[in-house]
């Protein structure tokens, strides 16, 4: 038996290395959540005064609204089950397909041939179908940009009516400058086969390719991360802690300095900060070529305008998309269609998304003037009357998503090659991975990352 006086000589090493997490958005929280489940030590540094990042729920005079049209897709069983367990009866499966608003009428989103017949009329519809057939039969140009991809998938008529201008507003680049990856799943489902099937069979074949089902919390998307936060160690959460320097030596991150010059040693570093930010706070600094590349990659910001209404409902859409160039906004959604608890009884609201850059004039436009201008667009679209408008506000979302330009992978490859030299640095999240990812993606990435570190 070892004498008690000598027990300190046999002190066990920690089972796992400590994880330092930069950024308390969904991606950073996912890492903390899975680390906590495994009994690993971790610490989150978040520059703002709350966790959740760009996926929070806000309140204004009894109305709730999210920092974007967020939703939880049932794409990963583990994620869905965890969030069901966290929220219990406060998580609901809802069915609210979205629509496109064009020329005073609504069309299904994703585009439905049956709906397009009514919108285009038989002659334009047949012409559009022939354009799709022609695009499939002729030898196509290389589809290395979104414009070429959209024209091949839809033909010129439909692409120009519904896709090209919308995409250019969303990303702030011409369609020819954008990667084909910005299409996501928007080009899924509408092809010559669905044109013919829906034209012949009608409603019995309609909506087979529409995706209007998702999970949503009773009190907004932020409830997911509020519940998640309650499962974390309070002492491991450092709010209002902006990281100003990441220190490294001999291909290892050795520590971080936060504002007020507090220094923390690092064993494993998980980072969800924008790539440009990471590179610019490294000490020693990267070579000039890497910093030059960092400056050339961009993230899209969003202005979210809220209009709070003295009416029970506007319509039943999940989201309304506005592809026309006459509107500065891309998407309008009604929070109460996700949950009736998002608005006081008998009232509703509309949230309007204006993608832009902080360098654009609209970002700094007088708020009252901008709200009045956008309200007039919505009134003319017959979404509400002027006398029904109770209140309005603007909320700004920084670095909402990365701009996926044509050839962006080649541009960021040297950046990732450089960052991969640091053996204990792990990137995650939309901004860290420079990818248009979603809640379930963040959870999957967090789970896989923690599994690798344990």
XYZ file of C-alpha atoms in Angstrom:
454
model
C 0.000 0.000 0.000
C 1.296 3.478 -0.905
C 1.579 5.735 2.139
C -0.832 8.694 2.099
C 2.098 11.098 2.407
C 3.333 10.093 -1.038
C 0.026 10.065 -2.989
C 0.848 13.387 -4.723
C 3.700 11.659 -6.566
C 1.163 9.512 -8.431
C -1.227 12.289 -9.542
C -3.028 11.246 -12.718
C -2.698 13.288 -15.920
C -5.958 14.752 -17.279
C -7.721 12.293 -19.566
C -8.209 14.890 -22.306
C -6.502 18.059 -23.428
C -8.211 21.367 -22.673
C -10.141 22.897 -25.605
C -10.173 26.666 -26.138
C -13.089 27.749 -28.377
C -13.072 31.106 -30.175
C -16.605 32.220 -31.039
C -19.808 31.374 -29.193
C -22.072 30.948 -32.218
C -23.774 27.643 -33.146
C -20.495 26.081 -34.352
C -18.528 26.966 -31.225
C -21.398 25.958 -28.959
C -21.666 22.594 -30.701
C -18.025 21.869 -29.862
C -18.567 22.925 -26.232
C -21.744 20.828 -26.009
C -20.096 17.609 -27.189
C -16.949 18.299 -25.152
C -19.137 18.729 -22.065
C -20.899 15.419 -22.769
C -17.506 13.659 -22.859
C -16.311 15.321 -19.657
C -13.637 17.338 -21.453
C -12.403 20.704 -20.176
C -13.200 23.669 -22.421
C -13.541 27.437 -22.427
C -15.521 29.617 -24.875
C -14.413 33.162 -25.686
C -17.249 35.249 -27.153
C -16.830 38.927 -28.010
C -20.512 39.854 -27.497
C -22.640 39.697 -24.370
C -24.532 36.510 -25.325
C -24.011 33.134 -26.956
C -25.716 32.132 -30.200
C -23.809 34.262 -32.687
C -25.924 34.993 -35.774
C -28.565 32.498 -34.697
C -30.425 34.233 -31.857
C -33.962 35.353 -31.090
C -34.659 38.987 -30.215
C -37.628 40.715 -28.571
C -39.306 44.047 -29.280
C -42.430 45.170 -27.459
C -43.820 41.648 -27.100
C -42.817 40.512 -30.610
C -40.109 37.869 -31.095
C -37.959 37.561 -34.207
C -34.851 35.633 -35.204
C -31.654 37.078 -36.626
C -32.550 35.518 -39.975
C -35.025 33.009 -41.394
C -33.446 30.129 -39.486
C -34.878 26.631 -39.323
C -33.766 23.187 -38.181
C -33.749 20.617 -40.983
C -33.945 16.949 -40.035
C -30.736 16.081 -41.877
C -28.784 14.454 -39.044
C -30.481 12.014 -36.667
C -28.141 12.668 -33.738
C -28.662 16.437 -33.993
C -32.439 16.143 -34.287
C -32.647 13.772 -31.303
C -30.433 15.989 -29.123
C -32.462 19.111 -29.857
C -35.720 17.210 -29.317
C -34.376 16.130 -25.926
C -33.274 19.683 -25.062
C -36.537 21.388 -26.002
C -39.089 18.634 -25.440
C -42.632 19.802 -26.334
C -41.282 23.263 -27.224
C -39.916 21.905 -30.530
C -42.476 21.421 -33.295
C -42.407 19.969 -36.785
C -44.066 22.505 -39.058
C -45.076 22.532 -42.714
C -44.899 25.929 -44.371
C -43.705 25.856 -47.999
C -42.292 29.103 -49.351
C -43.141 31.108 -52.453
C -41.634 33.590 -54.896
C -43.311 36.957 -55.413
C -43.110 38.110 -59.013
C -45.239 40.595 -60.956
C -47.853 40.756 -58.221
C -48.319 36.979 -58.007
C -46.945 34.073 -55.965
C -45.119 31.069 -57.434
C -43.977 27.966 -55.543
C -40.388 27.779 -54.292
C -38.608 25.646 -55.359
C -40.197 26.337 -58.736
C -43.113 24.082 -59.629
C -44.060 23.496 -63.282
C -47.766 23.281 -62.413
C -47.624 26.715 -60.824
C -45.519 28.087 -63.686
C -48.175 27.137 -66.246
C -50.583 29.516 -64.532
C -47.975 32.239 -64.212
C -46.447 32.067 -67.687
C -49.503 31.042 -69.663
C -49.451 28.067 -72.046
C -47.415 29.718 -74.831
C -44.603 31.064 -72.592
C -44.678 27.813 -70.621
C -44.132 25.674 -73.732
C -41.407 28.062 -74.879
C -39.683 27.756 -71.480
C -39.949 23.956 -71.566
C -38.386 23.945 -75.030
C -35.556 26.134 -73.730
C -34.796 23.508 -71.088
C -34.884 20.762 -73.730
C -32.667 22.798 -76.047
C -30.167 23.439 -73.253
C -29.984 19.722 -72.532
C -29.511 18.718 -76.157
C -27.002 21.277 -77.358
C -23.327 21.175 -76.471
C -23.070 23.300 -73.363
C -20.427 25.775 -72.388
C -18.451 24.790 -69.312
C -20.751 25.250 -66.332
C -18.168 26.733 -64.011
C -20.348 29.606 -62.764
C -23.872 30.048 -61.497
C -25.152 31.834 -64.609
C -24.173 28.967 -66.920
C -25.612 26.414 -64.484
C -28.939 28.255 -64.124
C -29.366 28.765 -67.870
C -28.711 25.068 -68.463
C -31.108 23.947 -65.736
C -33.974 26.364 -66.415
C -33.488 28.071 -69.781
C -33.195 31.840 -70.209
C -36.838 32.814 -69.505
C -37.152 31.168 -66.117
C -33.568 31.842 -65.045
C -33.917 35.581 -65.664
C -37.377 35.790 -64.096
C -36.621 33.928 -60.892
C -32.961 33.112 -60.316
C -30.275 35.323 -61.784
C -31.294 38.721 -60.395
C -32.233 37.213 -57.029
C -28.865 35.487 -56.723
C -27.005 38.660 -57.655
C -28.856 40.615 -54.950
C -28.193 37.873 -52.425
C -24.445 37.557 -53.011
C -23.571 41.025 -54.332
C -21.821 39.662 -57.439
C -22.883 39.026 -61.025
C -24.161 35.486 -61.614
C -21.184 34.798 -63.879
C -18.803 35.703 -61.019
C -20.379 33.223 -58.606
C -19.511 29.589 -57.972
C -22.017 26.919 -58.962
C -22.122 25.998 -55.273
C -24.327 29.009 -54.465
C -27.188 27.081 -56.083
C -27.380 24.714 -53.119
C -30.507 22.636 -53.732
C -32.458 25.389 -55.459
C -31.999 23.768 -58.883
C -33.229 20.406 -57.650
C -36.564 19.137 -58.881
C -37.368 21.353 -61.863
C -36.397 19.674 -65.114
C -38.025 18.522 -68.305
C -39.409 15.406 -66.605
C -41.170 17.377 -63.854
C -42.459 19.852 -66.427
C -44.174 17.033 -68.315
C -45.355 15.055 -65.250
C -46.918 18.027 -63.495
C -48.459 19.382 -66.691
C -50.130 15.990 -67.321
C -50.816 14.669 -63.806
C -51.441 17.968 -62.070
C -51.656 18.187 -58.283
C -51.141 14.488 -57.590
C -47.499 14.910 -58.585
C -47.090 18.455 -57.253
C -44.827 19.322 -54.294
C -42.883 16.043 -54.439
C -39.749 18.155 -54.766
C -40.783 20.973 -52.425
C -39.205 21.250 -48.987
C -41.473 23.091 -46.568
C -41.075 20.864 -43.502
C -38.651 21.637 -40.689
C -38.398 21.797 -36.917
C -38.842 25.067 -35.097
C -38.894 26.007 -31.380
C -41.964 27.517 -29.748
C -40.112 30.715 -28.798
C -37.736 31.127 -31.724
C -34.563 29.514 -33.028
C -32.492 31.054 -30.225
C -34.183 28.713 -27.750
C -32.023 25.863 -29.075
C -28.827 27.590 -28.031
C -30.267 28.994 -24.814
C -31.108 25.425 -23.756
C -27.707 24.238 -24.933
C -26.020 26.947 -22.849
C -27.794 25.695 -19.727
C -26.040 22.355 -20.264
C -22.591 23.975 -20.262
C -20.378 24.974 -17.331
C -21.020 28.631 -16.460
C -17.394 29.111 -15.505
C -16.346 27.913 -18.978
C -18.215 30.716 -20.774
C -16.361 34.007 -21.190
C -18.661 36.688 -22.647
C -17.421 40.134 -23.706
C -14.031 38.528 -24.282
C -12.804 39.590 -27.708
C -9.652 37.738 -28.732
C -7.130 40.244 -30.076
C -4.085 37.999 -30.578
C -3.471 34.310 -31.291
C 0.090 33.428 -30.326
C 1.991 30.581 -31.984
C 5.427 29.015 -31.875
C 6.946 26.109 -33.766
C 3.709 25.139 -35.572
C 1.601 25.209 -32.418
C -0.880 27.691 -31.006
C 0.443 28.451 -27.542
C -1.999 31.032 -26.235
C -4.546 33.804 -26.869
C -4.757 37.352 -25.587
C -8.183 38.867 -25.053
C -9.055 42.518 -24.546
C -7.605 44.085 -21.388
C -4.451 42.054 -22.136
C -5.539 38.874 -20.367
C -3.452 35.949 -21.618
C -4.620 32.315 -21.672
C -2.517 29.297 -22.556
C -3.875 26.942 -25.212
C -3.657 23.169 -25.632
C -6.194 22.696 -28.435
C -7.749 25.677 -30.238
C -11.097 25.506 -32.055
C -11.826 28.634 -34.069
C -15.063 29.754 -35.755
C -13.941 33.340 -36.396
C -13.858 34.657 -39.984
C -10.710 33.547 -41.798
C -9.536 37.115 -42.347
C -9.826 37.885 -38.643
C -7.873 34.770 -37.675
C -5.031 35.550 -40.053
C -4.822 39.192 -39.003
C -4.511 38.439 -35.276
C -1.853 35.739 -35.566
C 1.449 36.550 -33.873
C 3.883 36.157 -35.571
C 1.961 37.340 -38.648
C 1.618 35.143 -41.761
C 3.587 35.950 -44.905
C 2.237 38.906 -46.965
C 0.815 36.660 -49.715
C -1.461 34.900 -47.214
C -2.637 38.237 -45.804
C -3.293 39.478 -49.344
C -5.469 36.439 -50.055
C -7.280 36.956 -46.759
C -8.251 40.473 -47.835
C -9.689 39.180 -51.099
C -12.220 36.795 -49.540
C -15.485 38.395 -48.486
C -18.419 37.757 -46.211
C -21.950 39.046 -46.839
C -23.700 41.139 -44.195
C -27.463 41.423 -43.762
C -29.748 44.229 -42.656
C -32.848 42.752 -41.053
C -35.824 45.128 -40.997
C -38.760 44.318 -38.730
C -42.305 45.576 -39.304
C -44.725 44.924 -36.436
C -48.363 44.851 -37.472
C -51.816 45.257 -36.005
C -53.267 42.393 -37.999
C -53.594 38.701 -37.255
C -51.865 37.307 -40.333
C -50.325 38.334 -43.646
C -50.341 34.944 -45.418
C -49.312 31.317 -44.838
C -45.850 31.349 -46.446
C -42.714 30.181 -44.708
C -40.728 32.751 -46.685
C -41.442 35.043 -49.629
C -38.631 35.562 -52.134
C -38.395 38.770 -54.186
C -36.194 38.233 -57.287
C -37.101 41.499 -59.036
C -34.413 44.182 -59.182
C -36.956 46.810 -58.150
C -36.745 45.540 -54.558
C -33.511 45.999 -52.555
C -34.486 43.040 -50.361
C -34.378 39.329 -51.178
C -36.594 37.630 -48.622
C -39.544 38.455 -46.382
C -40.869 36.106 -43.737
C -43.591 36.129 -41.102
C -42.307 34.759 -37.757
C -45.759 33.713 -36.528
C -45.967 31.207 -39.403
C -43.156 29.343 -37.684
C -44.740 29.712 -34.239
C -47.811 31.682 -33.142
C -45.893 32.563 -29.953
C -43.621 34.874 -31.974
C -46.286 37.612 -31.908
C -48.845 38.887 -29.376
C -52.339 37.540 -29.872
C -54.110 39.083 -32.846
C -50.906 40.644 -34.202
C -48.116 39.623 -36.528
C -44.836 40.872 -37.997
C -42.756 40.749 -41.155
C -38.973 40.486 -41.284
C -37.220 41.771 -44.388
C -33.663 40.757 -45.368
C -31.404 43.147 -47.276
C -28.039 41.510 -48.068
C -25.261 44.082 -48.446
C -21.740 45.016 -47.438
C -20.906 47.404 -44.616
C -19.147 49.531 -47.218
C -22.378 50.121 -49.179
C -24.421 53.330 -48.676
C -27.562 51.418 -47.620
C -25.759 50.079 -44.521
C -25.355 53.641 -43.234
C -28.580 55.080 -44.649
C -30.786 57.000 -42.244
C -32.804 54.272 -40.505
C -36.149 56.095 -40.487
C -35.839 56.834 -44.217
C -34.924 53.251 -45.057
C -37.761 51.813 -42.959
C -40.234 54.148 -44.649
C -38.919 53.216 -48.116
C -39.148 49.464 -47.503
C -42.563 49.793 -45.851
C -43.885 51.418 -49.028
C -42.657 48.448 -51.097
C -44.472 46.043 -48.760
C -47.653 48.130 -48.772
C -47.662 48.219 -52.597
C -47.192 44.419 -52.579
C -50.419 44.312 -50.508
C -48.760 42.720 -47.463
C -50.210 45.278 -45.056
C -51.806 48.718 -44.927
C -50.087 51.825 -43.610
C -52.552 52.146 -40.719
C -51.686 48.573 -39.603
C -48.009 49.390 -38.988
C -47.385 49.638 -35.230
C -43.609 49.802 -35.077
C -40.442 48.982 -37.033
C -36.742 48.441 -36.375
C -33.424 47.466 -37.975
C -31.049 44.737 -36.792
C -27.675 44.247 -38.466
C -26.037 40.851 -38.951
C -22.287 40.930 -39.587
C -20.580 38.156 -41.564
C -23.842 36.353 -42.240
C -22.328 34.024 -44.823
C -19.252 33.703 -47.053
C -19.435 34.955 -50.647
C -18.727 31.931 -52.825
C -17.168 33.474 -55.915
C -16.136 31.445 -58.943
C -12.742 29.908 -58.160
C -13.001 30.639 -54.445
C -11.673 27.176 -53.552
C -8.413 27.878 -55.373
C -8.180 31.214 -53.573
C -8.618 29.802 -50.076
C -6.541 26.662 -50.623
C -3.224 28.398 -49.773
C -4.858 29.879 -46.671
C -5.902 26.452 -45.409
C -2.533 24.990 -46.329
C -0.879 27.614 -44.147
C -3.306 27.178 -41.230
C -2.967 23.379 -41.404
C 0.652 23.793 -40.299
C -0.631 24.456 -36.775
C -1.147 20.978 -35.372
C -3.519 22.071 -32.590
C -5.681 24.519 -34.591
C -9.130 23.334 -35.706
C -11.515 25.432 -37.819
C -15.310 25.192 -37.791
C -18.444 27.164 -38.640
C -19.504 29.142 -41.711
C -16.789 31.713 -41.199
C -14.010 29.351 -40.211
C -14.685 26.778 -42.937
C -15.800 29.401 -45.489
C -18.858 27.289 -46.298
C -22.600 27.943 -46.460
C -23.462 25.577 -43.614
C -26.517 25.137 -41.370
C -27.363 24.200 -37.776
C -27.170 20.452 -38.360
C -23.826 20.905 -40.165
C -22.409 22.788 -37.164
C -23.528 20.004 -34.839
C -22.039 17.277 -37.043
C -18.747 19.177 -37.353
C -18.645 19.767 -33.588
C -19.309 16.117 -32.833
C -16.661 14.893 -35.263
C -14.113 17.397 -34.006
C -14.613 16.434 -30.353
C -14.397 12.754 -31.262
C -11.028 13.387 -32.938
C -9.732 15.211 -29.884
C -10.881 12.610 -27.366
